[in-house]
Coordinates of C-alpha atoms in Angstrom, one line a residue:
X30 CA 76.2 149.0 -72.9
X31 CA 74.0 151.6 -71.4
X32 CA 73.2 155.0 -73.0
X33 CA 73.5 157.7 -70.3
X34 CA 72.5 161.3 -70.9
X35 CA 73.4 164.1 -68.4
X36 CA 71.6 167.5 -68.6
X37 CA 73.9 170.2 -67.4
X38 CA 77.7 170.2 -67.3
X39 CA 78.7 172.3 -64.3
X40 CA 79.5 171.0 -60.8
X41 CA 76.8 168.2 -60.6
X42 CA 76.6 167.2 -64.2
X43 CA 80.3 167.2 -65.0
X44 CA 81.2 165.4 -61.8
X45 CA 78.5 162.6 -62.1
X46 CA 79.6 162.0 -65.8
X47 CA 83.2 161.7 -64.6
X48 CA 82.4 159.5 -61.7
X49 CA 80.3 157.1 -63.9
X50 CA 83.2 156.8 -66.3
X51 CA 85.6 156.1 -63.5
X52 CA 83.4 153.1 -62.5
X53 CA 82.2 152.1 -66.0
X54 CA 84.6 152.2 -68.9
X55 CA 82.0 151.1 -71.5
X56 CA 78.8 153.1 -71.2
X57 CA 78.0 155.8 -73.8
X58 CA 77.9 159.0 -71.9
X59 CA 76.6 162.3 -73.4
X60 CA 76.4 165.6 -71.5
X61 CA 74.3 168.5 -72.9
X62 CA 75.1 172.0 -71.6
X63 CA 73.0 175.0 -72.7
X64 CA 75.7 177.6 -72.0
X65 CA 79.2 178.1 -73.3
X66 CA 81.3 176.7 -70.6
X67 CA 81.4 173.5 -68.6
X68 CA 82.9 172.6 -65.2
X69 CA 83.9 176.1 -64.1
X70 CA 84.5 177.3 -60.5
X71 CA 81.2 179.1 -59.7
X72 CA 82.2 180.0 -56.2
X73 CA 85.4 181.6 -57.4
X74 CA 83.8 184.1 -59.8
X75 CA 83.6 187.1 -57.4
X76 CA 87.3 186.6 -56.5
X77 CA 88.3 186.7 -60.1
X78 CA 86.4 189.9 -60.5
X79 CA 88.2 191.2 -57.5
X80 CA 91.5 190.2 -59.0
X81 CA 92.3 187.9 -56.1
X82 CA 92.4 185.1 -58.6
X83 CA 94.4 186.7 -61.5
X84 CA 94.5 183.8 -64.0
X85 CA 91.1 183.3 -65.7
X86 CA 92.1 179.8 -66.8
X87 CA 92.0 178.8 -63.1
X88 CA 88.2 179.3 -63.2
X89 CA 87.9 176.5 -65.8
X90 CA 88.2 172.9 -64.5
X91 CA 87.7 171.1 -67.8
X92 CA 86.7 171.6 -71.4
X93 CA 84.7 169.4 -73.7
X94 CA 87.9 168.4 -75.6
X95 CA 89.5 167.3 -72.4
X96 CA 86.5 165.2 -71.4
X97 CA 86.5 163.6 -74.8
X98 CA 90.2 162.9 -74.9
X99 CA 90.8 161.7 -71.3
X100 CA 87.4 160.3 -70.3
X101 CA 85.7 159.4 -73.6
X102 CA 82.6 161.5 -72.6
X103 CA 80.9 163.6 -75.2
X104 CA 80.0 167.1 -74.0
X105 CA 78.0 169.4 -76.2
X106 CA 77.8 173.0 -75.1
X107 CA 75.2 175.4 -76.5
X108 CA 72.8 172.4 -76.5
X109 CA 69.7 173.0 -74.4
X110 CA 67.3 170.3 -73.3
X111 CA 63.8 171.7 -74.1
X112 CA 61.5 168.6 -73.5
X113 CA 61.5 165.3 -71.7
X114 CA 59.3 162.5 -73.1
X115 CA 59.5 160.0 -70.3
X116 CA 57.2 157.4 -72.0
X117 CA 59.6 157.2 -75.0
X118 CA 62.6 157.8 -72.8
X119 CA 63.8 160.6 -75.1
X120 CA 65.1 164.2 -74.6
X121 CA 64.6 166.9 -77.1
X122 CA 67.6 169.1 -77.6
X123 CA 68.1 172.4 -79.3
X124 CA 71.4 173.3 -80.8
X125 CA 71.7 177.1 -80.2
X126 CA 74.6 177.5 -82.7
X127 CA 72.7 175.9 -85.6
X128 CA 69.1 176.1 -84.5
X129 CA 68.8 172.4 -85.1
X130 CA 66.2 170.5 -82.9
X131 CA 66.7 166.8 -82.4
X132 CA 65.8 163.9 -80.1
X133 CA 68.2 161.6 -78.2
X134 CA 67.2 158.4 -76.4
X135 CA 68.5 157.3 -73.0
X136 CA 68.6 154.3 -70.8
X137 CA 69.6 156.4 -67.8
X138 CA 68.9 160.2 -67.5
X139 CA 70.6 162.5 -65.0
X140 CA 69.2 166.0 -64.6
X141 CA 71.5 168.7 -63.4
X142 CA 70.2 171.9 -65.2
X143 CA 70.8 174.1 -62.1
X144 CA 69.1 177.4 -61.4
X145 CA 69.0 180.8 -63.1
X146 CA 69.4 184.3 -61.7
X147 CA 66.2 186.3 -61.2
X148 CA 66.1 189.5 -63.2
X149 CA 64.6 192.8 -62.2
X150 CA 63.3 193.4 -65.7
X151 CA 65.2 196.7 -66.5
X152 CA 66.5 197.0 -70.0
X153 CA 70.0 198.5 -69.6
X154 CA 73.4 197.5 -70.8
X155 CA 74.8 198.5 -67.3
X156 CA 72.8 195.8 -65.4
X157 CA 74.4 192.4 -64.9
X158 CA 73.9 189.2 -62.9
X159 CA 76.6 186.8 -61.9
X160 CA 75.8 183.2 -62.3
X161 CA 78.4 181.8 -64.7
X162 CA 81.7 182.4 -66.5
X163 CA 79.9 184.1 -69.4
X164 CA 78.4 186.6 -66.9
X165 CA 81.8 187.1 -65.4
X166 CA 83.5 187.8 -68.7
X167 CA 80.7 190.4 -69.6
X168 CA 81.2 192.1 -66.3
X169 CA 85.0 192.2 -66.6
X170 CA 84.9 193.5 -70.2
X171 CA 82.4 196.2 -69.1
X172 CA 84.7 197.2 -66.2
X173 CA 87.7 197.5 -68.6
X174 CA 86.0 199.2 -71.5
X175 CA 83.9 201.6 -69.5
X176 CA 86.6 202.4 -66.9
X177 CA 84.0 201.6 -64.2
X178 CA 84.5 203.7 -61.0
X179 CA 81.2 203.1 -59.2
X180 CA 78.9 200.1 -58.7
X181 CA 75.6 199.4 -57.2
X182 CA 75.0 196.0 -55.7
X183 CA 71.4 194.9 -55.4
X184 CA 70.6 192.1 -53.0
X185 CA 72.4 191.0 -49.8
X186 CA 72.9 187.2 -50.1
X187 CA 76.4 185.8 -49.8
X188 CA 77.2 186.1 -53.5
X189 CA 76.2 189.8 -53.5
X190 CA 78.3 190.4 -50.3
X191 CA 81.3 188.7 -52.0
X192 CA 80.9 190.8 -55.1
X193 CA 80.7 194.0 -53.1
X194 CA 83.9 193.2 -51.1
X195 CA 85.8 192.2 -54.2
X196 CA 84.8 195.3 -56.2
X197 CA 85.6 197.5 -53.2
X198 CA 89.0 195.9 -53.0
X199 CA 89.4 196.7 -56.7
X200 CA 89.0 200.4 -55.8
X201 CA 85.5 200.6 -57.3
X202 CA 83.1 202.7 -55.2
X203 CA 80.4 200.3 -54.1
X204 CA 76.9 200.9 -52.8
X205 CA 74.6 198.2 -51.4
X206 CA 70.8 198.1 -51.4
X207 CA 68.4 195.4 -50.2
X208 CA 64.6 195.2 -50.4
X209 CA 64.2 194.2 -46.8
X210 CA 66.2 194.5 -43.5
X211 CA 67.1 190.9 -43.4
X212 CA 70.5 190.4 -45.2
X213 CA 72.6 187.2 -45.5
X214 CA 69.6 184.9 -44.5
X215 CA 71.9 181.9 -43.7
X216 CA 72.9 183.8 -40.6
X217 CA 70.9 184.9 -37.5
X218 CA 69.8 188.5 -38.0
X219 CA 71.6 190.0 -35.0
X220 CA 74.9 188.3 -35.8
X221 CA 74.9 190.0 -39.2
X222 CA 75.6 193.3 -37.4
X223 CA 79.3 192.8 -38.1
X224 CA 78.6 193.2 -41.8
X225 CA 77.2 196.7 -41.2
X226 CA 80.1 197.5 -39.0
X227 CA 82.5 196.5 -41.8
X228 CA 80.6 198.6 -44.3
X229 CA 80.5 201.6 -42.1
X230 CA 84.2 201.2 -41.2
X231 CA 85.0 201.6 -44.9
X232 CA 82.4 204.3 -45.6
X233 CA 80.5 202.0 -47.9
X234 CA 77.0 203.3 -48.4
X235 CA 74.1 200.9 -47.8
X236 CA 70.4 201.2 -47.6
X237 CA 67.8 198.6 -46.5
X238 CA 64.2 198.4 -47.5
X239 CA 65.2 199.9 -50.8
X240 CA 64.5 199.0 -54.4
X241 CA 65.1 200.3 -57.9
X242 CA 62.2 202.0 -59.6
X243 CA 63.8 202.9 -62.9
X244 CA 67.2 202.9 -64.7
X245 CA 68.1 205.4 -67.5
X246 CA 71.7 205.4 -68.6
X247 CA 73.8 205.8 -65.4
X248 CA 70.9 207.3 -63.5
X249 CA 69.2 204.9 -61.0
X250 CA 65.9 206.0 -59.5
X251 CA 64.9 204.4 -56.3
X252 CA 61.5 203.7 -54.7
X253 CA 62.6 206.0 -51.8
X254 CA 62.7 208.9 -54.3
X255 CA 66.5 209.1 -54.4
X256 CA 68.3 209.3 -57.8
X257 CA 71.9 208.4 -58.0
X258 CA 74.5 207.6 -60.8
X259 CA 76.4 204.4 -61.2
X260 CA 78.7 203.1 -63.9
X261 CA 77.7 199.4 -63.2
X262 CA 74.7 197.6 -61.5
X263 CA 75.0 194.0 -60.4
X264 CA 71.8 192.3 -59.1
X265 CA 71.7 189.3 -56.8
X266 CA 68.0 189.0 -56.1
X267 CA 67.6 185.2 -55.9
X268 CA 67.4 182.2 -58.2
X269 CA 64.9 180.1 -59.9
X270 CA 65.2 176.3 -60.9
X271 CA 65.7 175.6 -64.6
X272 CA 62.8 173.2 -64.7
X273 CA 60.1 174.9 -66.8
X274 CA 60.9 172.6 -69.7
X275 CA 60.1 169.5 -67.6
X276 CA 56.5 170.6 -66.8
X277 CA 55.1 168.8 -69.9
X278 CA 56.5 165.5 -68.7
X279 CA 55.4 163.2 -65.8
X280 CA 58.3 164.4 -63.7
X281 CA 57.2 165.6 -60.3
X282 CA 58.1 169.1 -59.3
X283 CA 57.4 170.9 -56.0
X284 CA 55.5 174.1 -55.7
X285 CA 58.7 176.2 -56.4
X286 CA 59.7 174.1 -59.4
X287 CA 62.4 172.1 -57.7
X288 CA 62.7 168.3 -58.3
X289 CA 62.0 166.2 -55.3
X290 CA 64.4 163.2 -55.0
X291 CA 64.8 160.3 -52.6
X292 CA 67.8 159.0 -50.7
X293 CA 69.2 157.7 -54.0
X294 CA 68.6 160.9 -55.9
X295 CA 66.0 159.1 -57.9
X296 CA 63.0 161.1 -59.1
X297 CA 59.5 159.7 -59.4
X298 CA 60.4 158.5 -62.9
X299 CA 62.1 155.2 -63.6
X300 CA 65.8 155.6 -64.6
X301 CA 65.7 159.4 -64.1
X302 CA 68.0 161.0 -61.5
X303 CA 68.6 164.6 -60.4
X304 CA 71.2 166.5 -58.4
X305 CA 72.6 170.0 -57.8
X306 CA 70.8 173.3 -57.3
X307 CA 67.6 172.1 -59.0
X308 CA 66.6 169.4 -56.4
X309 CA 64.6 169.3 -53.2
X310 CA 66.3 166.9 -50.8
X311 CA 66.2 166.7 -47.0
X312 CA 68.1 167.6 -43.9
X313 CA 70.3 164.9 -42.5
X314 CA 69.3 165.5 -38.8
X315 CA 65.6 166.3 -39.0
X316 CA 64.6 164.6 -42.3
X317 CA 62.6 167.7 -43.3
X318 CA 62.7 168.7 -47.0
X319 CA 65.0 171.5 -48.1
X320 CA 66.8 172.9 -51.1
X321 CA 70.4 173.8 -50.5
X322 CA 72.2 175.4 -53.5
X323 CA 75.8 174.7 -52.4
X324 CA 78.6 172.7 -54.0
X325 CA 79.1 170.0 -51.4
X326 CA 75.7 168.4 -51.9
X327 CA 76.1 168.3 -55.8
X328 CA 79.5 166.5 -55.5
X329 CA 78.2 164.0 -52.9
X330 CA 75.2 163.3 -55.0
X331 CA 77.3 162.8 -58.1
X332 CA 79.4 160.1 -56.4
X333 CA 76.4 158.2 -55.1
X334 CA 74.4 158.3 -58.4
X335 CA 77.5 157.0 -60.2
X336 CA 78.0 154.2 -57.6
X337 CA 74.4 153.1 -57.9
X338 CA 74.1 153.3 -61.6
X339 CA 77.2 151.2 -62.2
X340 CA 76.8 148.7 -59.3
X341 CA 75.5 145.2 -59.6
X342 CA 71.8 145.1 -59.3
X343 CA 72.1 142.6 -56.4
X344 CA 74.3 145.0 -54.4
X345 CA 72.6 147.2 -51.8
X346 CA 72.2 150.8 -53.0
X347 CA 74.4 153.5 -51.6
X348 CA 72.1 155.9 -49.7
X349 CA 72.3 159.6 -49.1
X350 CA 71.8 160.6 -45.4
X351 CA 70.9 164.2 -46.1
X352 CA 72.4 167.7 -46.0
X353 CA 73.2 170.1 -43.2
X354 CA 73.5 173.2 -45.3
X355 CA 76.9 174.0 -43.8
X356 CA 78.0 177.4 -45.2
X357 CA 80.3 180.3 -44.6
X358 CA 80.9 183.8 -46.1
X359 CA 83.8 186.2 -45.8
X360 CA 83.0 189.8 -45.3
X361 CA 86.2 191.8 -45.2
X362 CA 87.8 191.0 -41.7
X363 CA 84.9 188.7 -40.6
X364 CA 83.7 185.2 -41.4
X365 CA 80.1 184.2 -40.8
X366 CA 79.1 180.6 -40.9
X367 CA 76.1 178.5 -40.0
X368 CA 75.0 174.8 -40.1
X369 CA 71.6 173.1 -39.8
X370 CA 68.0 174.3 -40.3
X371 CA 67.5 178.0 -41.1
X372 CA 66.6 180.6 -38.6
X373 CA 63.1 180.8 -39.9
X374 CA 62.6 177.0 -39.6
X375 CA 63.3 177.0 -35.9
X376 CA 59.7 177.7 -35.1
X377 CA 58.9 174.2 -36.1
X378 CA 60.8 172.9 -33.1
X379 CA 60.7 173.1 -29.3
X380 CA 64.2 174.4 -28.9
X381 CA 66.5 176.1 -26.6
X382 CA 69.7 178.0 -27.4
X383 CA 73.1 178.5 -25.7
X384 CA 75.7 181.1 -26.7
X385 CA 79.3 181.8 -25.9
X386 CA 81.7 184.6 -26.9
X387 CA 85.4 184.3 -26.1
X388 CA 88.7 184.6 -27.8
X389 CA 89.4 182.2 -30.6
X390 CA 92.7 181.1 -28.9
X391 CA 94.6 181.9 -25.7
X392 CA 93.8 185.5 -24.8
X393 CA 97.5 186.3 -24.0
X394 CA 98.7 185.1 -27.5
X395 CA 98.9 187.9 -30.1
X396 CA 95.9 188.5 -32.4
X397 CA 93.3 187.2 -30.0
X398 CA 89.9 188.2 -31.3
X399 CA 86.3 187.6 -30.0
X400 CA 84.5 184.7 -31.5
X401 CA 80.8 184.0 -31.0
X402 CA 79.3 180.6 -31.3
X403 CA 75.5 180.0 -30.9
X404 CA 73.9 176.6 -30.8
X405 CA 70.2 175.7 -31.0
X406 CA 69.0 172.3 -29.7
X407 CA 65.9 170.3 -29.2
X408 CA 64.8 170.5 -25.6
X409 CA 63.8 166.9 -25.4
X410 CA 66.4 165.0 -27.3
X411 CA 69.2 167.6 -26.8
X412 CA 70.1 167.0 -30.5
X413 CA 71.6 170.1 -32.3
X414 CA 69.3 171.7 -34.7
X415 CA 71.4 174.8 -35.9
X416 CA 74.6 176.6 -35.0
X417 CA 76.1 180.0 -36.1
X418 CA 79.6 181.3 -35.7
X419 CA 81.0 184.8 -36.3
X420 CA 84.5 186.2 -35.8
X421 CA 87.6 187.4 -37.5
X422 CA 89.3 184.0 -37.0
X423 CA 88.2 180.5 -36.2
X424 CA 84.5 180.6 -37.2
X425 CA 85.1 178.0 -39.9
X426 CA 86.8 175.6 -37.6
X427 CA 83.9 175.7 -35.0
X428 CA 81.1 175.3 -37.6
X429 CA 82.9 172.4 -39.1
X430 CA 83.2 170.8 -35.6
X431 CA 79.5 171.3 -35.0
X432 CA 78.7 169.8 -38.4
X433 CA 80.7 166.8 -37.5
X434 CA 79.0 166.6 -34.1
X435 CA 75.6 166.5 -35.8
X436 CA 76.6 163.8 -38.2
X437 CA 78.0 161.9 -35.2
X438 CA 74.6 162.3 -33.5
X439 CA 76.1 164.1 -30.5
X440 CA 73.9 166.0 -28.1
X441 CA 74.6 169.6 -27.3
X442 CA 75.8 168.4 -23.8
X443 CA 78.4 166.1 -25.4
X444 CA 80.2 169.1 -27.0
X445 CA 82.0 169.4 -23.7
X446 CA 83.7 166.0 -24.4
X447 CA 85.1 167.0 -27.8
X448 CA 88.9 167.0 -27.4
X449 CA 90.1 170.1 -29.3
X450 CA 93.7 170.4 -30.5
X451 CA 95.1 172.9 -28.0
X452 CA 98.1 175.2 -28.1
X453 CA 98.0 178.9 -27.4
X454 CA 98.0 179.9 -31.1
X455 CA 95.0 177.7 -31.9
X456 CA 92.5 177.4 -29.1
X457 CA 92.0 177.4 -25.3
X458 CA 92.1 174.6 -22.8
X459 CA 88.3 174.9 -22.7
X460 CA 87.5 175.8 -26.3
X461 CA 84.4 177.7 -27.2
X462 CA 82.8 174.5 -28.4
X463 CA 83.4 172.9 -25.0
X464 CA 82.0 175.9 -23.3
X465 CA 78.8 175.5 -25.3
X466 CA 78.5 172.0 -23.9
X467 CA 79.2 173.1 -20.3
X468 CA 76.6 175.9 -20.6
X469 CA 74.0 173.6 -22.0
X470 CA 74.1 171.5 -18.9
X471 CA 72.5 174.3 -17.0
X472 CA 69.6 174.2 -19.4

């Protein structure tokens, strides 16, 4: 009977433990989680703050008691891993409730410690980050107790944009600042214009190339010299991997502190795996290294790790074919999605681009709205490198189609051959995806 230790109990850790138990009824599985909660809906937290999701219990997928009762898995919250001794195959754990420090031995170790939010360093009880359910509860309690009427959102990644939209919809006056002029970096810069249009349509103030210089009470002083008052400040200025505690071990980290893994999610250490936000993996279609902090990869990794750990040693290993980084964000009336390498990574390729804007379904059918699809492809192989879609309706469908096309190893030209489900409420006889393929032929 193997002793399996999992570090981290959110998407990656909780899922891999559950998948192992599904395949292996006998192994001793212990999960250590440094925070209060396990297995919560990270991506839903802004929508709970916006009161779109009204029931807080919907944010919790499982509890330690449920894992123990239903799966015979021990989950210990408030237990932080502080050291890995790979030669002894032990993990040192600190119990934050009692202060006790102890060692636990493993046969197999799975690392899913995630990432933490970067902090601006200002000491203020009005400044918050949103990374977990504890953060969410603190923000919600503060909004209720302080009768929050105004909020400053710092940073313009997809989480910050979701928080801004949800607080605005909660009738909290919101302001957005960002330290550069490049917001929502998953999207092409020019296609982000609809975000600014949506902000201006609602008279939501925003300033680019702006940063906070000081915070005193409700008064926020900016590097531009402006001073403004806010009841609440929420910062989303990036994340850092929770890997500092691993630096004393022989585990390999990259220059940013992420854990490189191979196609089996194995690290450089025997019997040590890693998954989730903390890893460096690779793109499926280019094989170049990348770190993608999105939920799909964590869940796919969990299934593969569990399959390989529990399979017969003579069986071929299940391999991971890579990520595409498929993502989408809602910003009021618009959706903005992308797939493939980032805009900044395109310079590594000899590429061309084709773009089409047309209505998401038949133009004569009610609620027809413009949809833009842009596809980048390798000039020689014609393989798709990246795509972006933006519109009020249908962007998600087209990005999903392009993601599937990449997985199917289709060229940009072959997009013309994809048979889209057509009826006037859903698409056009020549869908925007097909039109990209036809246009690509001329290039």
